PDB file of C-alpha atoms in Angstrom:
ATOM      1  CA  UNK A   1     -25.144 -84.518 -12.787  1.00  0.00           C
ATOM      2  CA  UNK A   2     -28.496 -83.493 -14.545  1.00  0.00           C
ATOM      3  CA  UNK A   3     -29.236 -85.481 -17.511  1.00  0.00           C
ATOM      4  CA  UNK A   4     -32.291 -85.853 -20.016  1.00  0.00           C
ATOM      5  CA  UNK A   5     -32.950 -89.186 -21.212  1.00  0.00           C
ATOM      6  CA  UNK A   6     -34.833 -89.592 -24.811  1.00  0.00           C
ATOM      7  CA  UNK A   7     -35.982 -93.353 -24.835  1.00  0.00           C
ATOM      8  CA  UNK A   8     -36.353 -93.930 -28.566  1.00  0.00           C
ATOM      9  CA  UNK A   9     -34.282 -92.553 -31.506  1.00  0.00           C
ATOM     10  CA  UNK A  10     -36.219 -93.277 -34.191  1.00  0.00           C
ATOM     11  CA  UNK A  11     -40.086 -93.436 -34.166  1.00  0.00           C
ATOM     12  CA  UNK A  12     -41.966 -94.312 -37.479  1.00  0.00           C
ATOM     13  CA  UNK A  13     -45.904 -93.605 -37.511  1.00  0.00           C
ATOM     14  CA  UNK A  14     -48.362 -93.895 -40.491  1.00  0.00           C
ATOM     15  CA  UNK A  15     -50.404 -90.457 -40.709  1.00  0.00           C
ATOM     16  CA  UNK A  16     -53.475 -90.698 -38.086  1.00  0.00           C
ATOM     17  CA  UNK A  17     -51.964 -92.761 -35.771  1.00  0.00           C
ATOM     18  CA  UNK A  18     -51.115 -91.563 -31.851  1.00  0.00           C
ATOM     19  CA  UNK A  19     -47.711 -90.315 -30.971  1.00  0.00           C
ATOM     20  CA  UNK A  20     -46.014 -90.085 -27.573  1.00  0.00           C
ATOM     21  CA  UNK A  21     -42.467 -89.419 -26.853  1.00  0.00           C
ATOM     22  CA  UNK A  22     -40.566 -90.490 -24.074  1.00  0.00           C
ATOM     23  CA  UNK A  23     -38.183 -87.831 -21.903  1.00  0.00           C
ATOM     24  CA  UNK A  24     -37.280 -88.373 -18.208  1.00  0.00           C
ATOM     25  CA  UNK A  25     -34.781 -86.066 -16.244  1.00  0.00           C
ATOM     26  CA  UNK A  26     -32.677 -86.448 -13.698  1.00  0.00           C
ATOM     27  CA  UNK A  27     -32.993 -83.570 -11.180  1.00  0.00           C
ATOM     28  CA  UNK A  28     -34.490 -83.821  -7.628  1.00  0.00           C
ATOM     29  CA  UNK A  29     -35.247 -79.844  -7.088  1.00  0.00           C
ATOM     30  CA  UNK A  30     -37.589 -77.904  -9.333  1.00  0.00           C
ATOM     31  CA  UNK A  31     -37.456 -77.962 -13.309  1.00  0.00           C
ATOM     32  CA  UNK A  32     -38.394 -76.600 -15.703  1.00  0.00           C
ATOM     33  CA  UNK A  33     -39.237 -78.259 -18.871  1.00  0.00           C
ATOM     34  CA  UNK A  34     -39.299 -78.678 -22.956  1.00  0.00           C
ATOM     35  CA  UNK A  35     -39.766 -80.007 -25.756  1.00  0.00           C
ATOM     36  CA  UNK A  36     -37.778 -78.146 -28.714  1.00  0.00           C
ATOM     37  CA  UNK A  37     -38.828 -79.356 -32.546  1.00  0.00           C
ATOM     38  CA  UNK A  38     -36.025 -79.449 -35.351  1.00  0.00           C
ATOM     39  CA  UNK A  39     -37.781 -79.846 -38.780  1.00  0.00           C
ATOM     40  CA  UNK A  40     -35.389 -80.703 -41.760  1.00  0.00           C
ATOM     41  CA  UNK A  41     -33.252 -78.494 -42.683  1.00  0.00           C
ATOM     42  CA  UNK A  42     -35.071 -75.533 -39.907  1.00  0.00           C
ATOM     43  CA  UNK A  43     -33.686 -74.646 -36.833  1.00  0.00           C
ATOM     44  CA  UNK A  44     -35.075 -75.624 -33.369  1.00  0.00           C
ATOM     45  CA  UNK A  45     -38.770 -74.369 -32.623  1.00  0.00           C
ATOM     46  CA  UNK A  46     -40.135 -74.161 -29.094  1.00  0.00           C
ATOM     47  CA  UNK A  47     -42.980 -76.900 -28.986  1.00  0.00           C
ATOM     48  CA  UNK A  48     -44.263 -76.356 -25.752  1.00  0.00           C
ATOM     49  CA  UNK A  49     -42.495 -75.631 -21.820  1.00  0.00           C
ATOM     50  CA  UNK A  50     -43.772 -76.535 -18.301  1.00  0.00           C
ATOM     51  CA  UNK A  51     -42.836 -74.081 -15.518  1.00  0.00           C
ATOM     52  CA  UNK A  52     -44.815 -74.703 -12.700  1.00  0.00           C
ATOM     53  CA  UNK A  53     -49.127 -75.020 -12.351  1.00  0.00           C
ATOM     54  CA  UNK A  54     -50.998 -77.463 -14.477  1.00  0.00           C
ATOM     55  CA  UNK A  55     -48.801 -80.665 -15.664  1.00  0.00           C
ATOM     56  CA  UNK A  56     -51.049 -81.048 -18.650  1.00  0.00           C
ATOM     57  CA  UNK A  57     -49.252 -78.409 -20.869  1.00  0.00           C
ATOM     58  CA  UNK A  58     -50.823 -77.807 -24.290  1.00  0.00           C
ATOM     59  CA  UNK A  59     -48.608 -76.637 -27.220  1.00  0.00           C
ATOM     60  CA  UNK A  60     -48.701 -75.554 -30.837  1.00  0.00           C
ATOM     61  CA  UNK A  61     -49.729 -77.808 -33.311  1.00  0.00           C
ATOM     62  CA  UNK A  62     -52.290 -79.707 -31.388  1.00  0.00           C
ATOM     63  CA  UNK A  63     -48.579 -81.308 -28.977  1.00  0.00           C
ATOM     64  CA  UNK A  64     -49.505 -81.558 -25.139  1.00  0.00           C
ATOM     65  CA  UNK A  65     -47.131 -83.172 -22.662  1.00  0.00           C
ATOM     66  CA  UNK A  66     -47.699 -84.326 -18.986  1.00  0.00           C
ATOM     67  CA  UNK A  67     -45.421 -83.416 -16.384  1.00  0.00           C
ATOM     68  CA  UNK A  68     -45.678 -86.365 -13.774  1.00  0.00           C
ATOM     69  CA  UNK A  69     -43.315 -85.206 -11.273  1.00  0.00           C
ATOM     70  CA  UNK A  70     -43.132 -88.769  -8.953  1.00  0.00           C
ATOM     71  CA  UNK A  71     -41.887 -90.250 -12.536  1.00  0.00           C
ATOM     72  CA  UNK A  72     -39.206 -87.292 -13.274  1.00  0.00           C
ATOM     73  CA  UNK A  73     -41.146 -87.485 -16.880  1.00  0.00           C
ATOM     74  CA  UNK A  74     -42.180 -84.689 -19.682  1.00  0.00           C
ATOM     75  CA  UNK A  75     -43.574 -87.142 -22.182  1.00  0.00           C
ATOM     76  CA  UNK A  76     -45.109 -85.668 -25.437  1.00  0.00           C
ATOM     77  CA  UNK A  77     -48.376 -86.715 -27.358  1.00  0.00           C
ATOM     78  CA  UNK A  78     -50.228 -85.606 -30.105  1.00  0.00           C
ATOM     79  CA  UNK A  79     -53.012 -87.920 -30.922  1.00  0.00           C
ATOM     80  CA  UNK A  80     -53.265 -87.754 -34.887  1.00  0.00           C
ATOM     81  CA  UNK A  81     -49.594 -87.449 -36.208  1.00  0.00           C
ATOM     82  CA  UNK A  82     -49.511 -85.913 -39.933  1.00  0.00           C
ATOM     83  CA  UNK A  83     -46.516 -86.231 -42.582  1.00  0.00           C
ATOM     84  CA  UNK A  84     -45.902 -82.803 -41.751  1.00  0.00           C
ATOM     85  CA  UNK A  85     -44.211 -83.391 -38.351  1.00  0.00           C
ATOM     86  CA  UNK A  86     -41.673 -85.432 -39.232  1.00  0.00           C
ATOM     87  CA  UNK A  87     -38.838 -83.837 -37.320  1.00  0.00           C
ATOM     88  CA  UNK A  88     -36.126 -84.595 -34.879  1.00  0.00           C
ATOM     89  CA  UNK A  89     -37.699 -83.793 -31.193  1.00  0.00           C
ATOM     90  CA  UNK A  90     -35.481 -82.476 -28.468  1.00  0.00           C
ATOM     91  CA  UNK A  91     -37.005 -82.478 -24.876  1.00  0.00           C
ATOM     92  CA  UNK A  92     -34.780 -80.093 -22.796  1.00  0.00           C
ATOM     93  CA  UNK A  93     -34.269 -79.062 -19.192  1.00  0.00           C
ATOM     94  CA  UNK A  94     -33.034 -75.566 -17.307  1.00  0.00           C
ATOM     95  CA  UNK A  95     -32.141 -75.926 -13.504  1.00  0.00           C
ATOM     96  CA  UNK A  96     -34.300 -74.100 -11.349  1.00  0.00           C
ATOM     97  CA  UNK A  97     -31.388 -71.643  -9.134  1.00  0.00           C
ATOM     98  CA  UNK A  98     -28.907 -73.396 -10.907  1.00  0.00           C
ATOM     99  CA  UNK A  99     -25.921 -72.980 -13.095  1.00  0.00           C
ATOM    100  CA  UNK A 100     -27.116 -69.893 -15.139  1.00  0.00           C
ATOM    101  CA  UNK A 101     -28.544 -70.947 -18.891  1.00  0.00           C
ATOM    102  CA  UNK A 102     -27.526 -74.468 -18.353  1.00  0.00           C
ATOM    103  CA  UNK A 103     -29.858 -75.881 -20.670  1.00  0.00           C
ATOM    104  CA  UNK A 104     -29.897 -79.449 -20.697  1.00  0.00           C
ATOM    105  CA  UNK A 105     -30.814 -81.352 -24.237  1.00  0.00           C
ATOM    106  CA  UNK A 106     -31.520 -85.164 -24.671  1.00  0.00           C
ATOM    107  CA  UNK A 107     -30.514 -87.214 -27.597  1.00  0.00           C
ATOM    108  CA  UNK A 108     -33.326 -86.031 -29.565  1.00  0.00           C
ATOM    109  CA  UNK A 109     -36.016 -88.582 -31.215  1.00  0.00           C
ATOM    110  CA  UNK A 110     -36.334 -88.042 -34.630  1.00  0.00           C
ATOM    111  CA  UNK A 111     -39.834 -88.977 -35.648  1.00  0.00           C
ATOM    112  CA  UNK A 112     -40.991 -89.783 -39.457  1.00  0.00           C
ATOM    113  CA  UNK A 113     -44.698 -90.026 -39.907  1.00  0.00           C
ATOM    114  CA  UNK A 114     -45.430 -92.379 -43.339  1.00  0.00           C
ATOM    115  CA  UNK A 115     -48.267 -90.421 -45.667  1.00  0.00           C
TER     116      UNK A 115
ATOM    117  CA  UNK B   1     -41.788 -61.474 -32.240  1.00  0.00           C
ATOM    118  CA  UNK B   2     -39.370 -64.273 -30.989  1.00  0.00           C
ATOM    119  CA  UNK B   3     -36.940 -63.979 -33.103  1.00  0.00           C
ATOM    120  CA  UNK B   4     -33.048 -64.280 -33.381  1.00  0.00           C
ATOM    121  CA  UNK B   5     -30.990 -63.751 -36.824  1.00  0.00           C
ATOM    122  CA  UNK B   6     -27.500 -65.123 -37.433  1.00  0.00           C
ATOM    123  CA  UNK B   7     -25.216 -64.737 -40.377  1.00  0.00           C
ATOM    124  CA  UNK B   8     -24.080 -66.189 -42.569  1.00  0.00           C
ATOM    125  CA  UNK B   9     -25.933 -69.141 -43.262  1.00  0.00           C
ATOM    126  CA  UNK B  10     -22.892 -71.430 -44.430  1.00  0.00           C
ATOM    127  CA  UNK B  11     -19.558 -70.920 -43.603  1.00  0.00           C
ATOM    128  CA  UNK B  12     -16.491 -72.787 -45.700  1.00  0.00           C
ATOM    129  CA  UNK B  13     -13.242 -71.973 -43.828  1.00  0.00           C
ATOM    130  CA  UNK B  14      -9.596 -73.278 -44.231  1.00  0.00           C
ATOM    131  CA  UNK B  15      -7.740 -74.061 -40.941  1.00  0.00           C
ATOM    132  CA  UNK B  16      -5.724 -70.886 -40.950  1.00  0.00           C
ATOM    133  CA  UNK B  17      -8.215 -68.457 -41.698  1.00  0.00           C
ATOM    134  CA  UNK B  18     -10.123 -66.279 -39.418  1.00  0.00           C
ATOM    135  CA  UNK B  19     -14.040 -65.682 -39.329  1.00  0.00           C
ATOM    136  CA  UNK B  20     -16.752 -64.356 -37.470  1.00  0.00           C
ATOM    137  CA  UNK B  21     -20.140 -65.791 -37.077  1.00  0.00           C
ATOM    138  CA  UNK B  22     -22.752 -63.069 -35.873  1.00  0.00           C
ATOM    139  CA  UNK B  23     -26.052 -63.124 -34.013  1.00  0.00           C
ATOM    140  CA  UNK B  24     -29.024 -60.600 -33.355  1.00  0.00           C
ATOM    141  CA  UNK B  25     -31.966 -59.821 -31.193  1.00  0.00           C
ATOM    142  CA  UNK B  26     -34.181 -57.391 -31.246  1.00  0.00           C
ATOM    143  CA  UNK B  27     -36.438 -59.226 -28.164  1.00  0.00           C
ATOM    144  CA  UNK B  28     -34.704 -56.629 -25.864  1.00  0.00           C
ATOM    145  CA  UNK B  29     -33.415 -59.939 -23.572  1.00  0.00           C
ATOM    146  CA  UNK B  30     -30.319 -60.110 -21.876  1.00  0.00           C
ATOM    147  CA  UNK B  31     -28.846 -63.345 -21.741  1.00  0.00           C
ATOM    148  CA  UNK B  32     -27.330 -64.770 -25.109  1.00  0.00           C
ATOM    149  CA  UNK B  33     -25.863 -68.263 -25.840  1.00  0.00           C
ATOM    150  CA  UNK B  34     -23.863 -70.324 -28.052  1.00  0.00           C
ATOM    151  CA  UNK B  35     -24.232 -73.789 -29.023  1.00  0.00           C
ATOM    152  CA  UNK B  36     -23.056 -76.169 -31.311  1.00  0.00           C
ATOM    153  CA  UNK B  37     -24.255 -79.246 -32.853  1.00  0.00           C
ATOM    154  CA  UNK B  38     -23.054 -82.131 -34.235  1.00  0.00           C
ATOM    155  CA  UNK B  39     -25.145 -83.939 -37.451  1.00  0.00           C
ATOM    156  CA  UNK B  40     -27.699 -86.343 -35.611  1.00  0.00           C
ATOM    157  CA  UNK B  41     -27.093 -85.235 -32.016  1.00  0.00           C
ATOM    158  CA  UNK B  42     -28.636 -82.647 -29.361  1.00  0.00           C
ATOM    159  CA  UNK B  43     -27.029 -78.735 -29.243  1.00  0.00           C
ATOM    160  CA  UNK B  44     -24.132 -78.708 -26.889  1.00  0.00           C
ATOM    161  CA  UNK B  45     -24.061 -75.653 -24.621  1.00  0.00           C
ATOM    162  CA  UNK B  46     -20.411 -73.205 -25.618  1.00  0.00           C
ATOM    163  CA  UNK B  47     -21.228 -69.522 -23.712  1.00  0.00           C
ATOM    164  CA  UNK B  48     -23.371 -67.706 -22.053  1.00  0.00           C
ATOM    165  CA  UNK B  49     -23.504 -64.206 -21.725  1.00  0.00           C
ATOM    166  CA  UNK B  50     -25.700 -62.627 -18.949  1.00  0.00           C
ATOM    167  CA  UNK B  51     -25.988 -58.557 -19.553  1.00  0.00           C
ATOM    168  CA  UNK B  52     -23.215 -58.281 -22.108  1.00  0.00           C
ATOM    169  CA  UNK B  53     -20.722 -60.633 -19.466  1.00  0.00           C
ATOM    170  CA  UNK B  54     -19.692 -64.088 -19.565  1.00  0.00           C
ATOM    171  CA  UNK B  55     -20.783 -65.990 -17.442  1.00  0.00           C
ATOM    172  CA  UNK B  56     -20.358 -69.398 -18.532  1.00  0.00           C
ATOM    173  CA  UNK B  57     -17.901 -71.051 -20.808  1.00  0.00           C
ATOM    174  CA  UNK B  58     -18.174 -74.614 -20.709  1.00  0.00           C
ATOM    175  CA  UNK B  59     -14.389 -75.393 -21.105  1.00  0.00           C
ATOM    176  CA  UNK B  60     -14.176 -74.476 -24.859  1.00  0.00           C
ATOM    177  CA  UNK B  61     -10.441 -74.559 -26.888  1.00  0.00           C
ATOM    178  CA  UNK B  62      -9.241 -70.580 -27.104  1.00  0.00           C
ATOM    179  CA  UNK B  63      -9.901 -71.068 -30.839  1.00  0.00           C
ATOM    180  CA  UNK B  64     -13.354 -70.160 -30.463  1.00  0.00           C
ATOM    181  CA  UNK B  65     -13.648 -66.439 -29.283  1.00  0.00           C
ATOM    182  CA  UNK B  66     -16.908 -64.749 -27.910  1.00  0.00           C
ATOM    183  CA  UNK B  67     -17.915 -61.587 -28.036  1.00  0.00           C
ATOM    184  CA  UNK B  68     -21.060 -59.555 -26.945  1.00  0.00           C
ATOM    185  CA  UNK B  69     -20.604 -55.386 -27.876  1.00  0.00           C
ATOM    186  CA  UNK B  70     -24.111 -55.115 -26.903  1.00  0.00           C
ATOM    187  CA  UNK B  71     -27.469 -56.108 -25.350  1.00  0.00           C
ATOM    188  CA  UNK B  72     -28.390 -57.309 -28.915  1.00  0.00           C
ATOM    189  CA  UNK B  73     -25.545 -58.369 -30.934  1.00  0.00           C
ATOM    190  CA  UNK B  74     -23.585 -61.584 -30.169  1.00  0.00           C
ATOM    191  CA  UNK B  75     -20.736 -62.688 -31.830  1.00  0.00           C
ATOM    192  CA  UNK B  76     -17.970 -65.682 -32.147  1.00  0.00           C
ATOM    193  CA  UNK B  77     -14.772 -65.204 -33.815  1.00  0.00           C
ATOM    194  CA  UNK B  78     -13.229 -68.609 -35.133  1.00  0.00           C
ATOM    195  CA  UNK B  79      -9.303 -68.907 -35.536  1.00  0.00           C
ATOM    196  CA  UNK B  80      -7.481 -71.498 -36.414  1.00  0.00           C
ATOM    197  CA  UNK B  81     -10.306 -73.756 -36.297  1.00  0.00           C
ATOM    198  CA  UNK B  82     -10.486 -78.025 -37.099  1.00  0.00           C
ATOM    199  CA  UNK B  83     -12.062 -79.995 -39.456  1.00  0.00           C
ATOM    200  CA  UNK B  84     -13.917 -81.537 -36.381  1.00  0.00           C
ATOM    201  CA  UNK B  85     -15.282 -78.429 -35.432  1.00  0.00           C
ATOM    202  CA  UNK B  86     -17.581 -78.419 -38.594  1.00  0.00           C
ATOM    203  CA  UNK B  87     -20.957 -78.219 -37.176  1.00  0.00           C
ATOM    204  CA  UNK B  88     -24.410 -76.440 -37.046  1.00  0.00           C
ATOM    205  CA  UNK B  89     -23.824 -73.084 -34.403  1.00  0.00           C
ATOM    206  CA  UNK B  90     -26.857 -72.162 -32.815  1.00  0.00           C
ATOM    207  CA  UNK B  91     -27.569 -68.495 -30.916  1.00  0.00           C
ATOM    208  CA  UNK B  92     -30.039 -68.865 -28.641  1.00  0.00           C
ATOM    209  CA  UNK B  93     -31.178 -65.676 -26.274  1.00  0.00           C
ATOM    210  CA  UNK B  94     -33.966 -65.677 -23.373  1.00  0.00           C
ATOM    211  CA  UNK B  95     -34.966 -62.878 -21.507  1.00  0.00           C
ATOM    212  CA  UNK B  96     -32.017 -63.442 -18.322  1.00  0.00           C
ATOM    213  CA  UNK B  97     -30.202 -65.938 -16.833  1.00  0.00           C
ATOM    214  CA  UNK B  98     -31.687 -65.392 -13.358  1.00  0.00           C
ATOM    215  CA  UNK B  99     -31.743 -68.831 -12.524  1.00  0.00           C
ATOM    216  CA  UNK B 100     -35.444 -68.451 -11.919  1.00  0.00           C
ATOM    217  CA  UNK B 101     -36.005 -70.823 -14.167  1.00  0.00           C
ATOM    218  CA  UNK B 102     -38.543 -69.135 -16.130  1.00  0.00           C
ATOM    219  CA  UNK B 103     -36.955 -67.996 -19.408  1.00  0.00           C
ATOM    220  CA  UNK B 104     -37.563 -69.420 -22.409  1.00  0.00           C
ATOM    221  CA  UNK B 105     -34.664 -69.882 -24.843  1.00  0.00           C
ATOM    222  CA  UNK B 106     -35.420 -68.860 -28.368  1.00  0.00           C
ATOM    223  CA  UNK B 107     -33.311 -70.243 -30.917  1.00  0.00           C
ATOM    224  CA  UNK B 108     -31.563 -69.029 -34.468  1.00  0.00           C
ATOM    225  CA  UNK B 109     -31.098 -70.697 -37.306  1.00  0.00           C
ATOM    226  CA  UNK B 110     -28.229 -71.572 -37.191  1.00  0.00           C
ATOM    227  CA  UNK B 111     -24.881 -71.094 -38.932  1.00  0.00           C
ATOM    228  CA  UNK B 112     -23.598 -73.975 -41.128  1.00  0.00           C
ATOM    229  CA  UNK B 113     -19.820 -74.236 -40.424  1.00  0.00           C
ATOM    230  CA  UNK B 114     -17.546 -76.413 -42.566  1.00  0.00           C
ATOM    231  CA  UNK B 115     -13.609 -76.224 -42.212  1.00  0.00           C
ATOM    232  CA  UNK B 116     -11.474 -77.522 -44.378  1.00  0.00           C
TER     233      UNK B 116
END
């Protein structure tokens, strides 16, 4: 069965410093990939998505992730963190010709950046 | 314009009453979902509906009713409902369910469900 995999639940940053977020998936045909952003008390915002082309995928907010398909890995960066993106990060996966919608979540990692 | 309204916000419900949770788009996609989620934990995939059909209901209890009257409205009618199923439910639509692969899901809100 697909599955997402979210390495670390809780990340804790002082403002400034680099950020990357771990996500793997399990899936051997094509993917495509996301990373969702939950900020407290919001509802989940699109960060960024890989479909197919360049693996270096540039978001909003100054977030890029790398697609590095001989990992199976979507990790996310941003290289100055601020207090304002402290959130709970969801990287997600959709089947390519699979089961319709079947959007697959991980755990989450919920980040808190220290001002 | 990405975006998808649901209402109401919060939701208090005993466990015999009956409610309705509703969701919009105005994106002019065709595919619609439901999720829930639990405090602390990713949204769990409930329905989705692919040109006003279901096609996909991931083994849900009969106490949670979908419904989609049109291309833009999506709604899930809640009977008899548990104290465990107090959650955050999420509408999500994209533009199909083609399998292609290449449709975004844009997300609501959310509505705030507690049952008493």
């Amino acid at each position: 069965a697909q599955s997402v995999s979210q390495h670390n639940h809780h990340v804790i940053l002082s403002e400034a410093a680099s950020l990357e977020l771990g996500c793997n998936y399990s899936y051997g045909g094509t993917v495509n990939l996301f990373w969702y952003v939950q900020y407290p008390g919001q509802h989940l915002q699109l960060l960024l998505k890989y479909f197919s082309g360049d693996p270096l995928v540039k978001g909003i907010k100054g977030f890029e992730a790398e697609f590095i398909k001989s990992k199976f890995s979507f990790n996310l960066r941003k290289p100055s963190v601020q207090w304002s993106d402290t959130a709970e990060y969801f990287c997600a996966a959709l089947n390519y010709g699979g089961s319709q919608g079947n959007l697959i979540f991980g755990k989450g990692t919920k980040l808190s950046v220290k001002p | 314009d990405t975006e998808v309204t649901q209402t109401p916000k919060h939701l208090v419900m005993g466990m015999t009453n009956k409610k309705s949770l509703k969701c919009e788009q105005h994106m002019g996609h065709r595919a619609m979902y439901w999720y829930k989620q639990k405090a602390k934990k990713p949204p769990e995939l409930m329905f989705v509906y692919s040109y006003e059909k279901l096609s996909i209901n991931e083994s849900v209890p009969s106490r949670f009713s979908p419904e989609c009257p049109n291309s833009s409205l999506l709604n899930l009618h809640l009977h008899a409902l548990q104290p465990e199923d107090s959650a955050l439910y999420l509408c999500a639509s994209s533009v199909r369910t083609s399998g292609l692969g290449t449709d975004t899901q844009y997300f609501g809100p959310g509505t705030r469900l507690t049952v008493l």
